[in-house]
mmCIF file of C-alpha atoms and ligand atoms in Angstrom:
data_model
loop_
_atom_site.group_PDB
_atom_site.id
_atom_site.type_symbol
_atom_site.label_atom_id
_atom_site.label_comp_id
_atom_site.label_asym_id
_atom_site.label_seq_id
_atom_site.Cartn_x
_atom_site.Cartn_y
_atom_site.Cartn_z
ATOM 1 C CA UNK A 274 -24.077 17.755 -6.482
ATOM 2 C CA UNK A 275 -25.039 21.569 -5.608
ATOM 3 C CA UNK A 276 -22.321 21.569 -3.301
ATOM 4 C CA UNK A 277 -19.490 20.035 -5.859
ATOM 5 C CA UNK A 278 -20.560 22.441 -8.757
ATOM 6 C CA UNK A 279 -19.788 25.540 -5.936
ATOM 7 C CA UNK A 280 -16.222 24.509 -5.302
ATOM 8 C CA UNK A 281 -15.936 24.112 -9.072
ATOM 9 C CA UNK A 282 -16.616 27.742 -9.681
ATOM 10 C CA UNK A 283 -15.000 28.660 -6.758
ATOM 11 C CA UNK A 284 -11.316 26.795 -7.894
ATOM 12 C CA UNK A 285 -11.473 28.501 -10.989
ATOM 13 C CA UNK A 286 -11.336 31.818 -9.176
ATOM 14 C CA UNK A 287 -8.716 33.601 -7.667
ATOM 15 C CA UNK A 288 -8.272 32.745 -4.183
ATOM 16 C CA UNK A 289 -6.477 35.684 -2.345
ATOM 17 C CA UNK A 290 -5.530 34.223 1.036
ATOM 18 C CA UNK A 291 -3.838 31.205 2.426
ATOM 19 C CA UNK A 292 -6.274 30.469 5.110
ATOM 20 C CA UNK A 293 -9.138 30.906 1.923
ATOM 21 C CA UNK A 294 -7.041 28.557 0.009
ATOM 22 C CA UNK A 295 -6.778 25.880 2.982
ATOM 23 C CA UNK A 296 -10.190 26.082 3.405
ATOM 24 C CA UNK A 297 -11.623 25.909 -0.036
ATOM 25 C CA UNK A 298 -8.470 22.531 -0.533
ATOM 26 C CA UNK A 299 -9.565 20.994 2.250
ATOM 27 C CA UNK A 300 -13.179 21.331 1.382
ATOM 28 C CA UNK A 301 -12.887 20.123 -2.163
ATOM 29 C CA UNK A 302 -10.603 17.443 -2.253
ATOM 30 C CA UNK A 303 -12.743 15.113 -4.194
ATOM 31 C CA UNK A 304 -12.908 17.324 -7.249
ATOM 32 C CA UNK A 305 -9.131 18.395 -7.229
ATOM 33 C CA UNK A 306 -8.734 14.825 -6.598
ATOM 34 C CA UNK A 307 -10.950 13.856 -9.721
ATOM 35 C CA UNK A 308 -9.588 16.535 -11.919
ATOM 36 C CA UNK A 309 -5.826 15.378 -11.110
ATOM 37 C CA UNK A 310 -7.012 11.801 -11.921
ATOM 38 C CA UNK A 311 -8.356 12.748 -15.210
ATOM 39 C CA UNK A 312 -5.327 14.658 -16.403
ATOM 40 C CA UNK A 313 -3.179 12.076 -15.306
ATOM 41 C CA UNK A 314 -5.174 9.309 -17.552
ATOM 42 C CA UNK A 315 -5.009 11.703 -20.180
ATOM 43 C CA UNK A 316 -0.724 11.916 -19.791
ATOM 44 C CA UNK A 317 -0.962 7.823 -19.788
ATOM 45 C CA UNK A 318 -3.098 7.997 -22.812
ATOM 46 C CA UNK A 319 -0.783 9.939 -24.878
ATOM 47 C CA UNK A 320 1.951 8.373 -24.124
ATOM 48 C CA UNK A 321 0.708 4.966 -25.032
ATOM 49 C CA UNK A 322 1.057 4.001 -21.465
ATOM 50 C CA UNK A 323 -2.946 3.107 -20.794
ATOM 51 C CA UNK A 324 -5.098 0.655 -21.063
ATOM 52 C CA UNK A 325 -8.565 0.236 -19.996
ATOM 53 C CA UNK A 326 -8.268 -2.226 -16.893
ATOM 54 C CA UNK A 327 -8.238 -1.664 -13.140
ATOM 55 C CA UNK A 328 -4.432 -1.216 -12.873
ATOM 56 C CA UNK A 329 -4.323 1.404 -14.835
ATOM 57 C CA UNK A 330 -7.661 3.075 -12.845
ATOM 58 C CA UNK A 331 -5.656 2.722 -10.068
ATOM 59 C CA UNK A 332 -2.552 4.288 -11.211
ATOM 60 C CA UNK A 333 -3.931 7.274 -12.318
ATOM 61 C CA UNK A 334 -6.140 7.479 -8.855
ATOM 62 C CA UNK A 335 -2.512 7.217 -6.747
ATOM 63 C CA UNK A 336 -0.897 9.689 -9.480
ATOM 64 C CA UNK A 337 -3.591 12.036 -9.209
ATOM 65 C CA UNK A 338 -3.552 11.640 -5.083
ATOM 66 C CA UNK A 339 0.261 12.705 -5.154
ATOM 67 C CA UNK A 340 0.195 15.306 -7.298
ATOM 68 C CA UNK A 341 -2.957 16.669 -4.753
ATOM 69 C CA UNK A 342 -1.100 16.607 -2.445
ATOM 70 C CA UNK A 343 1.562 18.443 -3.559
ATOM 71 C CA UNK A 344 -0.338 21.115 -4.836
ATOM 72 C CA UNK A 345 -1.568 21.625 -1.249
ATOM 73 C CA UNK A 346 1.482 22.418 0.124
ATOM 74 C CA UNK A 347 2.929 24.573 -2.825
ATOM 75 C CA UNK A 348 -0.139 26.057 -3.526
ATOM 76 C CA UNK A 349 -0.348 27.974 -0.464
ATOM 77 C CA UNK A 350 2.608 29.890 -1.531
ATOM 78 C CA UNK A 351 1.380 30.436 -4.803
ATOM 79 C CA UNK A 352 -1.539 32.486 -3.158
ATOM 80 C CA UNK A 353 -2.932 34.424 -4.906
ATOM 81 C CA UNK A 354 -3.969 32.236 -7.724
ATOM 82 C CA UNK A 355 -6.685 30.426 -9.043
ATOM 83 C CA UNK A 356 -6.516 26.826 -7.957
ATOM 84 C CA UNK A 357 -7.732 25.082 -10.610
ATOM 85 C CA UNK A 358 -5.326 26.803 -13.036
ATOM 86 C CA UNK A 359 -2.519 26.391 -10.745
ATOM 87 C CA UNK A 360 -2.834 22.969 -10.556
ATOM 88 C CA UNK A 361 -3.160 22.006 -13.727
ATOM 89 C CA UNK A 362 0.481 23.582 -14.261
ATOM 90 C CA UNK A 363 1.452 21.846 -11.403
ATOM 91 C CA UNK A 364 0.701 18.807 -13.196
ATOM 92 C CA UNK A 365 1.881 19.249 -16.482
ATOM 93 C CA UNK A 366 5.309 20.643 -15.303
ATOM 94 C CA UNK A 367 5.366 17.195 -12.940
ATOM 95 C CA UNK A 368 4.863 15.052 -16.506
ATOM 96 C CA UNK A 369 7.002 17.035 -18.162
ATOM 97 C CA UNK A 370 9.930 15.939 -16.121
ATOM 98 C CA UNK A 371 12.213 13.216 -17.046
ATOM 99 C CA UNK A 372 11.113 9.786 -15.425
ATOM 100 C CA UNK A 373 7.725 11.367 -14.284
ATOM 101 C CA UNK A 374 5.710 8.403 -12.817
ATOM 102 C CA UNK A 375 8.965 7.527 -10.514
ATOM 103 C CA UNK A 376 7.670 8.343 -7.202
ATOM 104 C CA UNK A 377 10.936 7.053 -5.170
ATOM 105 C CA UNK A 378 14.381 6.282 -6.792
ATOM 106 C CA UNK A 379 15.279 4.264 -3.602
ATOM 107 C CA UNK A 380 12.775 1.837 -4.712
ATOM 108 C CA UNK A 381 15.032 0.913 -7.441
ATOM 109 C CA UNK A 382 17.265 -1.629 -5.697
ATOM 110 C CA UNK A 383 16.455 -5.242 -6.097
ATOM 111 C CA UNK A 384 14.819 -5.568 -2.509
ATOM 112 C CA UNK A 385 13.145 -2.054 -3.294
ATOM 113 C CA UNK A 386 11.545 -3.412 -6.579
ATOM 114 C CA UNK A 387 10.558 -6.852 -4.867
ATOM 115 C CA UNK A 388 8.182 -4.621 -2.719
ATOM 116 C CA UNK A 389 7.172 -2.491 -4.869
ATOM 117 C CA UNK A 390 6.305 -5.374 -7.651
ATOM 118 C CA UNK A 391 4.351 -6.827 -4.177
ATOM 119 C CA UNK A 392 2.549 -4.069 -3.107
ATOM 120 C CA UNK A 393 1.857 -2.727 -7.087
ATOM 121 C CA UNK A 394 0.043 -6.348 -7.365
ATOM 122 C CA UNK A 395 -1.571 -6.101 -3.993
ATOM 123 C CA UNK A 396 -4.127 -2.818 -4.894
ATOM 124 C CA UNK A 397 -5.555 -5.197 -7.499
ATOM 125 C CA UNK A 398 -4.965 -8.361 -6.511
ATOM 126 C CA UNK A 399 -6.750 -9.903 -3.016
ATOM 127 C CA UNK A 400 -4.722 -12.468 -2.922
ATOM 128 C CA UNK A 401 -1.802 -10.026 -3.274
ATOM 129 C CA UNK A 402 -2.656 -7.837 -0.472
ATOM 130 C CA UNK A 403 -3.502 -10.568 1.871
ATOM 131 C CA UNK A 404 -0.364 -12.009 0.772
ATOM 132 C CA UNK A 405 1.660 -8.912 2.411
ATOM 133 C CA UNK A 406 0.963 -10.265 5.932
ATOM 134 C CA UNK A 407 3.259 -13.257 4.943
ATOM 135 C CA UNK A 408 5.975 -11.338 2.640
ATOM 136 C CA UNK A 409 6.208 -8.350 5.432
ATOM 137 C CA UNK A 410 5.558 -10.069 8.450
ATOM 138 C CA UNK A 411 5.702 -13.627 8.349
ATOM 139 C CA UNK A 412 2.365 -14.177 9.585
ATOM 140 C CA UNK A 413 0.198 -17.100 7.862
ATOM 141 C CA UNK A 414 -3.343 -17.361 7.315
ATOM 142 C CA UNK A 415 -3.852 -18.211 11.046
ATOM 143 C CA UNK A 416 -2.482 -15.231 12.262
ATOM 144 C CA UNK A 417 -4.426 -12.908 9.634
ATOM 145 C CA UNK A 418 -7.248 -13.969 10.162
ATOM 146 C CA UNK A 419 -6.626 -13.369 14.208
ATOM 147 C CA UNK A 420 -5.276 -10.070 13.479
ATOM 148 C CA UNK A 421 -8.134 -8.685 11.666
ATOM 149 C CA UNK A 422 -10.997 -10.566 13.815
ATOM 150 C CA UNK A 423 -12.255 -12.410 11.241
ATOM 151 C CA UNK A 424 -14.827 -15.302 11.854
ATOM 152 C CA UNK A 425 -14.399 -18.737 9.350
ATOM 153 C CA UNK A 426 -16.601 -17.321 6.564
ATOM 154 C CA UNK A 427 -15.029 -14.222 6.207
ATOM 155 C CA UNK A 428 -11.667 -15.712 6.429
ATOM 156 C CA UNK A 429 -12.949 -18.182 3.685
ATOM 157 C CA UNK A 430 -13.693 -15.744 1.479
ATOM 158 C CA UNK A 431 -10.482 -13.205 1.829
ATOM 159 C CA UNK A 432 -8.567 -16.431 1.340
ATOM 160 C CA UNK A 433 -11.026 -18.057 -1.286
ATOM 161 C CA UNK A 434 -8.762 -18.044 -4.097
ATOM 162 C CA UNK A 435 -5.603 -18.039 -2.024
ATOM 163 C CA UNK A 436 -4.452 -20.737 -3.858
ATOM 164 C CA UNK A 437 -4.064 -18.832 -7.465
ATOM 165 C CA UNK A 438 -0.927 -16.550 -5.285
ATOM 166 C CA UNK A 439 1.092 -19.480 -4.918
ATOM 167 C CA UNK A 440 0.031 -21.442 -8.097
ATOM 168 C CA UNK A 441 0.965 -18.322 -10.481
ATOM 169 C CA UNK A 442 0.179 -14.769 -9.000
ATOM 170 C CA UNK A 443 3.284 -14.553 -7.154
ATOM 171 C CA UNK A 444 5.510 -15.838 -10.354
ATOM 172 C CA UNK A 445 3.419 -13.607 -12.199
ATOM 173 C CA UNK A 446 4.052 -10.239 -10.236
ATOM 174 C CA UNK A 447 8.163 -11.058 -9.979
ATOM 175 C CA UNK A 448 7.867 -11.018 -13.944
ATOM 176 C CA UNK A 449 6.296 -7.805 -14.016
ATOM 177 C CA UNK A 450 8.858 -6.382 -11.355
ATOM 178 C CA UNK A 451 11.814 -7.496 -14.214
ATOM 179 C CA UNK A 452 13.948 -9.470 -11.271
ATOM 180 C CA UNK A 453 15.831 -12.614 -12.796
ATOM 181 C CA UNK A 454 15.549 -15.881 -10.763
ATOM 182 C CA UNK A 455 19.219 -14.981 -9.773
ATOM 183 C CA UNK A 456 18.006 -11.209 -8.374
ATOM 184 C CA UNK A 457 15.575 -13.411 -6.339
ATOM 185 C CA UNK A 458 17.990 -16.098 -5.169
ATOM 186 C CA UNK A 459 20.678 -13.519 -4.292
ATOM 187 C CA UNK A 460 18.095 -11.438 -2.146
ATOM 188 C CA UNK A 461 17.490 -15.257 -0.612
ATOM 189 C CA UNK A 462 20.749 -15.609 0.037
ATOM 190 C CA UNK A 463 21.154 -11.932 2.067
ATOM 191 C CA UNK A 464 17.963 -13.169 3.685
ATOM 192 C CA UNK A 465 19.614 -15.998 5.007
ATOM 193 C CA UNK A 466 23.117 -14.499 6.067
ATOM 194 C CA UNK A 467 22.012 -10.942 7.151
ATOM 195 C CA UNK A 468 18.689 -11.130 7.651
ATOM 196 C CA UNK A 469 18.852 -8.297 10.336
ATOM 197 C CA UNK A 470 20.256 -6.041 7.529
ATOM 198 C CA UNK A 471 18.174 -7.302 5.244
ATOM 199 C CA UNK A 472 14.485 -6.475 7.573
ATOM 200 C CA UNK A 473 16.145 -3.021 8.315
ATOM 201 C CA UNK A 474 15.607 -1.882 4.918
ATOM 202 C CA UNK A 475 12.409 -2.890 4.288
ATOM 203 C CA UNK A 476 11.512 -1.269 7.332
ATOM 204 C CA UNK A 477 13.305 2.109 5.957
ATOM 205 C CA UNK A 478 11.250 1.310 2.575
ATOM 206 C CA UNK A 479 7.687 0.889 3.528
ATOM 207 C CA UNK A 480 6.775 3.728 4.872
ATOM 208 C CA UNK A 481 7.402 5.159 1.344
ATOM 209 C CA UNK A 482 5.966 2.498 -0.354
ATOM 210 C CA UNK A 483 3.158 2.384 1.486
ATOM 211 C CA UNK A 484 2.095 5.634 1.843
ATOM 212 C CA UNK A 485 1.813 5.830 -2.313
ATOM 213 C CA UNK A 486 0.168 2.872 -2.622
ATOM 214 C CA UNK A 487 -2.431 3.545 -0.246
ATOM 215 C CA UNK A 488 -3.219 6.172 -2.419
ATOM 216 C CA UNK A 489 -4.977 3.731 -4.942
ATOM 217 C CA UNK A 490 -7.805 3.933 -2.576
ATOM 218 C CA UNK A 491 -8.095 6.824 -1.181
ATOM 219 C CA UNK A 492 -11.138 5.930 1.289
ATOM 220 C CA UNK A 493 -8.753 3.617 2.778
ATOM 221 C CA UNK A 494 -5.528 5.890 3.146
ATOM 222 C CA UNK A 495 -6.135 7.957 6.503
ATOM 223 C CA UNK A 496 -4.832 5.961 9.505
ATOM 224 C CA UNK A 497 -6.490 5.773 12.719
ATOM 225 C CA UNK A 498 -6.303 6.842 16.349
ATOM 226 C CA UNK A 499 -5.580 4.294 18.665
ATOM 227 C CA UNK A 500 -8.960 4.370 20.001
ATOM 228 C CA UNK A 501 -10.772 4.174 16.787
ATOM 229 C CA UNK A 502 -9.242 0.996 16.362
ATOM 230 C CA UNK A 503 -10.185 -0.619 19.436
ATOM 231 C CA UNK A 504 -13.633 1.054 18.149
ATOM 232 C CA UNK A 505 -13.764 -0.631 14.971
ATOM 233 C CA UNK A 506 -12.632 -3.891 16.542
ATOM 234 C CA UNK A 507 -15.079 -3.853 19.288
ATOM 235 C CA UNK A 508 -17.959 -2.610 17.189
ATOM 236 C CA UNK A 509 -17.211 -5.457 14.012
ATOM 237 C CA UNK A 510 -17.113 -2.940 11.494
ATOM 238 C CA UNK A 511 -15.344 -1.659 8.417
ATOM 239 C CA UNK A 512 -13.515 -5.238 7.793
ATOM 240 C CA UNK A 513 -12.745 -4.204 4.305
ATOM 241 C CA UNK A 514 -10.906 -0.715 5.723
ATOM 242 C CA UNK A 515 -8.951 -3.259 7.974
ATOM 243 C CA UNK A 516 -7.503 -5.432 5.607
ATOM 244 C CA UNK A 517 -6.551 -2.720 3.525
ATOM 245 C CA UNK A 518 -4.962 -0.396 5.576
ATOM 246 C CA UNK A 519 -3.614 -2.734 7.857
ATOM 247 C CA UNK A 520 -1.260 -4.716 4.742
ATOM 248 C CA UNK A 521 -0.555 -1.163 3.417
ATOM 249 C CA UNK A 522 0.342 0.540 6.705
ATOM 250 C CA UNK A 523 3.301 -0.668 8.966
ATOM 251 C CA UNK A 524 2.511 1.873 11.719
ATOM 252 C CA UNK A 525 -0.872 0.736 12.055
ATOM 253 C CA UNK A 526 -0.133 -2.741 11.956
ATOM 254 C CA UNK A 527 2.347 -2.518 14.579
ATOM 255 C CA UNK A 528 0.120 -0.851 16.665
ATOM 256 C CA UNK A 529 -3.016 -3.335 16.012
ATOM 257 C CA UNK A 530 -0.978 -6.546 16.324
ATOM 258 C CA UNK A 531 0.502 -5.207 19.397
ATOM 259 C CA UNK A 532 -2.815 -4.469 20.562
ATOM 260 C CA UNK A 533 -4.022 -7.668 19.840
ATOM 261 C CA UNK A 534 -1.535 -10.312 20.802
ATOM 262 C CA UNK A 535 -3.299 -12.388 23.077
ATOM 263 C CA UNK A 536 -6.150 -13.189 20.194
ATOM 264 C CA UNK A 537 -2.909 -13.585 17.296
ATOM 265 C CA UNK A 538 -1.342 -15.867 19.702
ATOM 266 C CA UNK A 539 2.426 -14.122 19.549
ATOM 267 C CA UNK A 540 5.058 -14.270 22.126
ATOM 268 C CA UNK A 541 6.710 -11.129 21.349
ATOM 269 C CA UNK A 542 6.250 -7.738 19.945
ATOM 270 C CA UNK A 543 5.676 -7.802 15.837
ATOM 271 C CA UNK A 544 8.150 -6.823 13.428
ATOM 272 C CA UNK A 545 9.241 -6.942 10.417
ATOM 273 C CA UNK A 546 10.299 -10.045 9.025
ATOM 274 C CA UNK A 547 10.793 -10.777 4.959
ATOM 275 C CA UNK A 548 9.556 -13.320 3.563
ATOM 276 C CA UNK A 549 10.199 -13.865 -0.421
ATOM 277 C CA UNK A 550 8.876 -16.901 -1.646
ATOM 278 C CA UNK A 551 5.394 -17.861 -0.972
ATOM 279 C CA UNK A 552 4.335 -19.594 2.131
ATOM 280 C CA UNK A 553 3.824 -23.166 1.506
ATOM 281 C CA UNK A 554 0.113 -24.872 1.996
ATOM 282 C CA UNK A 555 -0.361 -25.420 5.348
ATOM 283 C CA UNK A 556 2.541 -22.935 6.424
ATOM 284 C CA UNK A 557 3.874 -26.098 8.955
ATOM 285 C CA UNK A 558 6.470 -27.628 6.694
ATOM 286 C CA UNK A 559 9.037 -24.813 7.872
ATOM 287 C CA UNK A 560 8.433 -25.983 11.023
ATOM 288 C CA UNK A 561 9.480 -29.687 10.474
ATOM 289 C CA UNK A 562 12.639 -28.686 8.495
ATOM 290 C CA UNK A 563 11.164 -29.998 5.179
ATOM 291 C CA UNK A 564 11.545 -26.433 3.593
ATOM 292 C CA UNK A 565 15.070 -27.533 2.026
ATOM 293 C CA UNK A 566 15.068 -25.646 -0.672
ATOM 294 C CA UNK A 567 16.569 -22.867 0.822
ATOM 295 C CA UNK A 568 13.823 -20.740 0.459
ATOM 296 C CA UNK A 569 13.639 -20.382 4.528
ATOM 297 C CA UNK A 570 16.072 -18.643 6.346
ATOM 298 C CA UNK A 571 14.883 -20.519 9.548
ATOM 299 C CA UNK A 572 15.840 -17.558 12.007
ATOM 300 C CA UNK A 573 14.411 -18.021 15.471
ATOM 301 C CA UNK A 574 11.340 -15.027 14.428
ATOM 302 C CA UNK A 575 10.454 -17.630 11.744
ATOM 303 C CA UNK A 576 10.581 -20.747 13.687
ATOM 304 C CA UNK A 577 8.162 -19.178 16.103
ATOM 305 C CA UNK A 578 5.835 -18.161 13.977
ATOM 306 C CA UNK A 579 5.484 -21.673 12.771
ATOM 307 C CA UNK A 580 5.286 -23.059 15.903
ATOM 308 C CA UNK A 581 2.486 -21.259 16.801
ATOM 309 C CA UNK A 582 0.340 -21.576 13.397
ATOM 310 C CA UNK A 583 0.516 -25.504 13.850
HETATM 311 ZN ZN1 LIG B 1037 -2.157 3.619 9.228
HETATM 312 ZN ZN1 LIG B 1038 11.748 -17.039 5.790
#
């Protein structure tokens, strides 16, 4: 595009103001964006750490978001400077730090790496993402599907291949995430005893989380006003959008199942409520106590939510 090849030239001059950098960042995003992306595939690629699949495309798309966005805000005291050259130093002094692709050290606890393994899996997985209503919330298909005003054939195919998260994908992604059957039965066990503890730091952990993971798809990161959701509900559009951003953004979801409680069929206000092991088909056997394997804490949030997905 015209336009594109303009900013180009334009980042690769000096920029002599802040307000001329803001404007010239905010108007060309997508190529600082693109450039960051490209450099950061190229750090994966010498370091043996890439490989031609999605989840590597969408690493270096959420690596190459971050460091964008820090270059915004340090590049306006940088001024004057050419931006293009200024961030590419921003990004090879960010690679050439020790642990460079750790984006939170919090995350590093066993509860922190069960959500990050989670929402890692979720930005390629469908059945991963969907699968955050139930590990975050508690909600089954049922309420999901309420939540993001879906009719039955849309809900049929988000959940098509459901079946695969339970069968494997969930085993799969607590492999990848290097927790030991003990890590997850111990994190069970805290579930069960302090479970109030236990939702509290989840709920201090996903905003972090989210926010960079979001980041895989950038179209989908921005939240929305209050009244562009109603909008988007009322109008049936941008379904995609909602499932997205809604698993990846607790402040939105709040708002949206607050919003719509009468159609999800809750009794009280949403919240966060952990859920580790997948739900079961059906999602009733917690409600007739035949979940004895411990992998239910049974707290009143959970019984409730049971109750009203039978
Ligand atoms: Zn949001
Ligand atoms: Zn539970």
């Amino acid at each position: 595009m015209r336009d594109g090849q303009v900013f180009s030239t334009r980042l690769n001059h000096v920029v002599t103001t802040e307000r001329e950098f803001d404007e010239l960042v905010t108007k060309s995003l997508p190529e600082l964006l693109d450039r960051a992306t490209g450099q950061t595939k190229r750090f994966l690629r010498e370091t043996n750490q890439w490989d031609d699949d999605i989840t590597h495309e969408k690493l270096a798309l959420r690596w190459g978001y971050e460091l964008v966005e820090r270059f915004v805000v340090f590049g306006r005291t940088e001024v004057p400077c050419r931006p293009f050259f200024l961030l590419d130093s921003l990004i090879a002094k960010s690679f050439s730090q020790p642990d460079p692709l750790c984006y939170h050290k919090e995350l590093l606890t066993p509860v922190g790496r069960f959500l990050d393994g989670l929402a890692s899996r979720a930005v390629v997985s469908r059945d991963a993402l969907i699968a955050l209503f139930y590990h975050f919330y508690g909600f089954s298909q049922a309420h999901v599907v309420k939540l993001l005003g879906f009719g039955q054939a849309e809900s049929q195919r988000v959940y098509k291949n459901f079946e695969r998260w339970r069968q494997t994908g969930w085993q799969r992604t607590m492999n990848e995430t290097g927790l030991s059957g003990s890590d997850i039965a111990s994190l069970e066990e805290q579930l069960r005893s302090k479970p109030d503890h236990l939702n509290h730091e989840v709920e201090r952990l996903m905003p972090i989380l989210q926010s960079h993971y979001r980041k895989s798809e950038p179209e989908h990161y921005p939240c929305l006003s209050e009244q562009k959701w109603g909008q988007l509900f009322q109008d049936d559009y941008g379904h995609d959008y909602r499932v997205w951003h809604l698993a990846l953004c607790r402040d939105c979801f709040m708002e949206v199942a607050d919003r719509r409680q009468t159609e999800v069929g809750g009794k009280s206000k949403p919240q966060v409520n952990l859920h580790i092991h997948p739900l079961k088909k059906g999602g009733v056997l917690a409600l007739f106590g035949g979940d004895r394997g411990g992998r239910h804490h049974g707290s009143p949030r959970t019984q409730r939510l049971s109750r009203t997905s039978a």
